[in-house]
């Protein structure tokens, strides 16, 4: 399906033709929800868009399931869309694999919330692979908020390059490893690409309330003079000597850390067990220690919340 400058609403669709690109959205307004995008049988980016979101419109992907594309292809590649106008919202979707990136955003401001990203490893891509990646388009860079997501078994949770910036809050990032792919390195977050050529650095990261466990390193290609990374109040598997404070090195005490074999899911509904598996057991150091006294990690109630409110309302005496 190709849409140019259109207004599109797609709901509860299953795409049965698996040898052609499923959706291309160019300068359109779109809501795509509860759709099933099966694993392709040919090499293409299953979902693609350029030109950002049409002025006055919407750019929403909600509760969709994405099979893994073949080779050097992102699951969803989107270009354009800056704050001041409508931006991309990618909420409660599931991606079960990629040989390049899951969500690739170039010159795109975006809100990425409550998704599950799994099995994203460099296989055929010339550069790094991550659950979420961003870069520039001309002078436009990406500012991406990533909140309440599960990233499991990937080369990395996020890649920043070419001046883009991430705010990452209350995510659960587990088993970031290059096992299963062809890259020579991995890490929780990445601040530039080095192959096939060196890119310019990202603008940096701010991370708070995240649980990071079983990773080879916290920051790949770390250079605080080029791309500052700030860790505040996260649960980490190793000490962080860079900017930030109040981080704790401890085991998260997840309810269950699945094996790779246990996470070969066929649809959106099956994947939802990950929220239970990666919830925190009693006694976890992540319990009640996140922002505003909530738990750390992705298994929390998201949205607007109040903190610091009085426990009692007293009566004035005259």
Coordinates of C-alpha atoms in Angstrom, one line a residue:
X1 CA 0.0 0.0 0.0
X2 CA 1.4 3.4 -1.1
X3 CA 0.0 6.6 0.3
X4 CA 1.2 10.1 -0.7
X5 CA -0.3 13.1 1.1
X6 CA -3.2 10.9 2.2
X7 CA -5.3 10.4 5.3
X8 CA -5.2 6.8 6.3
X9 CA -6.7 4.6 9.0
X10 CA -5.8 0.9 9.0
X11 CA -7.1 -1.3 11.7
X12 CA -7.1 -5.1 12.4
X13 CA -5.5 -6.0 9.1
X14 CA -3.3 -9.1 8.3
X15 CA -1.1 -8.7 5.3
X16 CA -1.1 -11.9 3.4
X17 CA 1.1 -11.0 0.5
X18 CA 4.6 -11.3 2.0
X19 CA 6.8 -10.6 -1.0
X20 CA 6.1 -6.9 -1.4
X21 CA 6.3 -3.9 0.9
X22 CA 3.3 -3.7 3.2
X23 CA 2.9 0.0 3.8
X24 CA 4.6 3.2 2.5
X25 CA 3.5 6.5 4.0
X26 CA 4.7 9.7 2.4
X27 CA 3.7 13.0 3.9
X28 CA 0.5 11.4 5.1
X29 CA -1.7 11.5 8.2
X30 CA -2.1 7.9 9.5
X31 CA -3.3 5.7 12.3
X32 CA -2.2 2.1 12.0
X33 CA -3.4 -0.1 14.8
X34 CA -3.9 -3.8 15.7
X35 CA -2.4 -5.0 12.4
X36 CA -0.3 -8.1 11.8
X37 CA 2.7 -7.7 9.5
X38 CA 4.1 -11.2 9.0
X39 CA 7.7 -12.2 8.4
X40 CA 8.4 -11.2 4.7
X41 CA 9.5 -13.8 2.2
X42 CA 11.5 -11.2 0.2
X43 CA 14.0 -8.4 1.0
X44 CA 12.3 -5.1 1.7
X45 CA 11.4 -2.7 4.6
X46 CA 8.0 -3.8 5.6
X47 CA 6.9 -0.3 6.8
X48 CA 8.3 2.9 5.3
X49 CA 7.6 6.6 5.3
X50 CA 9.1 9.8 4.1
X51 CA 8.2 13.5 4.4
X52 CA 7.1 13.3 8.0
X53 CA 3.4 13.5 9.0
X54 CA 1.0 15.7 7.0
X55 CA 0.3 19.1 8.6
X56 CA -2.6 18.9 11.0
X57 CA -2.6 15.1 10.9
X58 CA -1.6 12.2 13.0
X59 CA 1.3 9.8 12.9
X60 CA 0.3 6.8 15.1
X61 CA 1.3 3.2 15.2
X62 CA -0.5 1.3 18.0
X63 CA -0.5 -2.3 19.1
X64 CA 0.9 -3.8 15.8
X65 CA 2.9 -7.0 15.4
X66 CA 5.9 -7.0 13.1
X67 CA 7.7 -10.1 11.8
X68 CA 11.4 -9.9 11.1
X69 CA 12.5 -8.6 7.6
X70 CA 15.2 -10.2 5.5
X71 CA 18.8 -9.0 5.5
X72 CA 19.7 -5.4 5.4
X73 CA 16.2 -3.9 6.1
X74 CA 14.7 -2.1 9.0
X75 CA 11.4 -3.1 10.3
X76 CA 10.0 0.5 10.1
X77 CA 12.1 3.2 8.4
X78 CA 10.6 6.7 8.8
X79 CA 12.0 10.1 7.8
X80 CA 10.9 13.6 8.8
X81 CA 8.5 15.0 11.3
X82 CA 9.7 17.7 13.7
X83 CA 8.1 19.2 16.8
X84 CA 6.2 22.3 16.0
X85 CA 4.1 20.0 13.8
X86 CA 2.8 16.5 14.3
X87 CA 5.4 13.8 15.2
X88 CA 5.4 10.0 15.1
X89 CA 3.9 8.1 18.1
X90 CA 4.9 4.4 18.2
X91 CA 3.0 2.8 21.1
X92 CA 2.6 -0.8 22.4
X93 CA 3.9 -2.5 19.3
X94 CA 5.9 -5.6 19.0
X95 CA 9.0 -6.3 16.8
X96 CA 10.3 -9.8 16.9
X97 CA 13.5 -9.4 14.9
X98 CA 15.6 -7.5 12.4
X99 CA 19.0 -7.9 10.7
X100 CA 19.3 -4.1 10.8
X101 CA 17.3 -1.7 13.0
X102 CA 13.8 -2.1 14.5
X103 CA 12.7 1.5 14.3
X104 CA 14.9 3.7 12.2
X105 CA 14.2 7.4 12.5
X106 CA 16.1 10.0 10.4
X107 CA 15.3 13.7 11.1
X108 CA 12.3 12.4 13.0
X109 CA 11.1 13.5 16.4
X110 CA 9.2 10.7 18.0
X111 CA 7.5 9.3 21.1
X112 CA 8.3 5.6 21.6
X113 CA 6.3 4.0 24.5
X114 CA 5.4 0.6 25.8
X115 CA 6.8 -1.5 22.9
X116 CA 8.6 -4.8 22.9
X117 CA 11.7 -5.1 20.7
X118 CA 13.4 -8.5 20.4
X119 CA 16.1 -10.3 18.5
X120 CA 17.6 -7.3 16.6
X121 CA 21.1 -8.2 15.5
X122 CA 23.2 -7.1 12.6
X123 CA 22.8 -9.6 9.8
X124 CA 23.5 -8.1 6.4
X125 CA 23.6 -4.5 7.6
X126 CA 26.8 -2.6 7.0
X127 CA 26.4 -0.5 10.2
X128 CA 25.2 -1.2 13.7
X129 CA 21.7 -2.6 14.6
X130 CA 19.5 -1.4 17.5
X131 CA 15.9 -1.5 18.7
X132 CA 15.7 2.2 17.9
X133 CA 18.1 4.1 15.8
X134 CA 18.2 7.8 14.7
X135 CA 20.1 10.1 12.4
X136 CA 19.8 13.2 10.4
X137 CA 18.1 14.3 7.2
X138 CA 19.9 17.4 6.0
X139 CA 19.8 19.8 8.9
X140 CA 17.0 18.0 10.7
X141 CA 18.0 15.7 13.5
X142 CA 16.0 13.4 15.7
X143 CA 14.9 14.0 19.3
X144 CA 13.4 10.7 20.5
X145 CA 11.7 9.9 23.8
X146 CA 11.8 6.2 24.7
X147 CA 9.7 5.3 27.7
X148 CA 8.4 2.1 29.2
X149 CA 9.8 -0.3 26.6
X150 CA 11.2 -3.8 26.8
X151 CA 14.3 -4.4 24.8
X152 CA 15.4 -8.1 24.9
X153 CA 18.2 -9.9 23.0
X154 CA 19.5 -7.1 20.7
X155 CA 22.8 -5.7 19.8
X156 CA 21.7 -2.5 21.5
X157 CA 18.7 -0.7 22.7
X158 CA 19.4 2.6 20.9
X159 CA 21.8 4.2 18.5
X160 CA 22.3 8.0 18.4
X161 CA 24.4 9.5 15.5
X162 CA 24.5 12.6 13.4
X163 CA 23.3 14.9 16.1
X164 CA 20.3 13.1 17.4
X165 CA 19.3 13.0 21.1
X166 CA 17.5 10.4 23.3
X167 CA 15.6 10.7 26.5
X168 CA 15.1 7.2 27.9
X169 CA 12.9 6.7 31.0
X170 CA 11.7 3.5 32.7
X171 CA 12.8 1.0 30.1
X172 CA 13.8 -2.6 30.8
X173 CA 16.9 -3.5 28.7
X174 CA 18.1 -7.1 29.0
X175 CA 20.6 -9.2 27.2
X176 CA 22.3 -6.7 24.8
X177 CA 24.8 -8.9 23.0
X178 CA 26.2 -9.4 19.6
X179 CA 25.5 -13.2 19.8
X180 CA 23.2 -14.1 17.0
X181 CA 24.5 -11.4 14.7
X182 CA 27.6 -10.4 12.7
X183 CA 28.7 -7.3 14.6
X184 CA 31.9 -7.2 16.6
X185 CA 30.5 -5.2 19.5
X186 CA 27.4 -4.4 21.4
X187 CA 26.2 -2.2 24.3
X188 CA 23.0 -0.8 25.9
X189 CA 23.3 2.5 24.0
X190 CA 25.5 3.6 21.1
X191 CA 26.7 7.1 20.3
X192 CA 27.9 6.7 16.7
X193 CA 28.5 4.2 14.0
X194 CA 32.0 3.2 13.0
X195 CA 31.3 0.9 10.0
X196 CA 31.4 1.0 7.1
X197 CA 32.5 4.6 7.8
X198 CA 32.7 6.8 11.0
X199 CA 29.5 8.8 11.4
X200 CA 29.4 12.0 13.4
X201 CA 28.3 11.5 17.0
X202 CA 24.8 11.8 18.4
X203 CA 24.0 14.7 20.6
X204 CA 23.8 12.3 23.6
X205 CA 21.4 10.6 26.0
X206 CA 19.6 11.2 29.3
X207 CA 18.6 7.9 31.1
X208 CA 16.5 7.7 34.3
X209 CA 14.6 4.9 36.0
X210 CA 15.8 2.2 33.6
X211 CA 16.7 -1.3 34.5
X212 CA 19.7 -2.5 32.4
X213 CA 20.8 -6.1 32.9
X214 CA 23.2 -8.6 31.1
X215 CA 25.0 -6.2 28.7
X216 CA 28.5 -6.1 27.5
X217 CA 28.9 -2.4 28.2
X218 CA 26.7 0.5 29.0
X219 CA 27.8 2.9 26.3
X220 CA 29.2 1.8 22.9
X221 CA 31.8 4.1 21.4
X222 CA 31.6 6.3 24.5
X223 CA 33.2 9.8 24.2
X224 CA 31.7 12.3 26.7
X225 CA 33.4 15.2 25.0
X226 CA 31.4 14.5 21.8
X227 CA 28.1 12.8 23.0
X228 CA 27.4 13.3 26.7
X229 CA 25.5 10.4 28.3
X230 CA 23.8 11.0 31.7
X231 CA 22.7 8.1 33.9
X232 CA 20.5 9.2 36.8
X233 CA 18.8 6.7 39.2
X234 CA 19.1 3.6 37.1
X235 CA 19.6 -0.1 38.1
X236 CA 22.8 -1.2 36.3
X237 CA 24.8 -4.3 35.9
X238 CA 28.1 -2.4 36.3
X239 CA 29.4 0.8 37.7
X240 CA 29.1 4.0 35.6
X241 CA 31.9 6.5 36.0
X242 CA 30.4 9.2 33.7
X243 CA 27.8 11.9 34.3
X244 CA 24.9 11.3 36.5
X245 CA 24.1 10.2 40.1
X246 CA 22.2 7.8 42.3
X247 CA 22.7 4.7 40.1
X248 CA 22.7 1.3 41.8
X249 CA 24.6 -1.8 40.7
X250 CA 22.5 -4.9 41.7
X251 CA 20.6 -7.8 40.3
X252 CA 17.0 -6.7 39.3
X253 CA 15.3 -9.9 40.5
X254 CA 13.1 -10.4 37.6
X255 CA 10.2 -12.9 37.9
X256 CA 11.6 -14.9 35.0
X257 CA 14.4 -14.2 32.4
X258 CA 13.4 -16.2 29.4
X259 CA 15.7 -18.1 27.1
X260 CA 15.9 -17.2 23.4
X261 CA 13.9 -20.3 22.6
X262 CA 11.1 -19.2 24.9
X263 CA 10.7 -15.9 23.0
X264 CA 9.9 -17.2 19.5
X265 CA 6.4 -15.7 19.3
X266 CA 3.9 -15.8 16.5
X267 CA 1.6 -12.9 17.3
X268 CA 1.1 -9.8 19.5
X269 CA -0.9 -11.6 22.1
X270 CA 1.7 -14.3 22.8
X271 CA 4.4 -11.6 23.4
X272 CA 2.5 -10.0 26.3
X273 CA 3.9 -12.6 28.7
X274 CA 7.1 -10.6 28.6
X275 CA 5.6 -8.0 30.8
X276 CA 4.9 -10.6 33.5
X277 CA 8.3 -12.4 33.0
X278 CA 10.3 -9.2 33.4
X279 CA 8.3 -7.8 36.3
X280 CA 10.1 -7.4 39.6
X281 CA 9.9 -9.9 42.5
X282 CA 9.5 -8.8 46.0
X283 CA 12.7 -7.5 47.4
X284 CA 14.0 -6.2 44.1
X285 CA 16.1 -3.0 44.5
X286 CA 14.0 -1.6 41.6
X287 CA 10.8 -1.7 43.7
X288 CA 9.6 1.8 44.6
X289 CA 13.0 3.4 43.8
X290 CA 12.2 4.9 40.4
X291 CA 11.1 8.4 39.4
X292 CA 8.4 9.7 41.8
X293 CA 8.6 6.6 43.9
X294 CA 7.4 4.2 41.2
X295 CA 9.3 1.1 40.3
X296 CA 12.2 1.2 37.9
X297 CA 11.9 -0.5 34.6
X298 CA 9.2 -0.8 32.0
X299 CA 6.6 -2.7 34.1
X300 CA 5.0 0.3 35.6
X301 CA 1.8 2.4 34.9
X302 CA 2.7 5.0 32.3
X303 CA 1.0 8.3 31.7
X304 CA 0.5 11.3 33.9
X305 CA 1.0 10.8 37.6
X306 CA 1.3 13.1 40.7
X307 CA 4.0 13.0 43.3
X308 CA 4.6 15.0 46.5
X309 CA 1.0 15.5 47.2
X310 CA 0.0 16.0 50.9
X311 CA -1.3 12.9 52.8
X312 CA -3.9 14.9 54.7
X313 CA -5.9 18.0 54.3
X314 CA -6.0 19.9 57.5
X315 CA -8.7 22.3 58.7
X316 CA -8.0 25.9 59.3
X317 CA -8.7 27.2 62.8
X318 CA -10.1 30.7 63.2

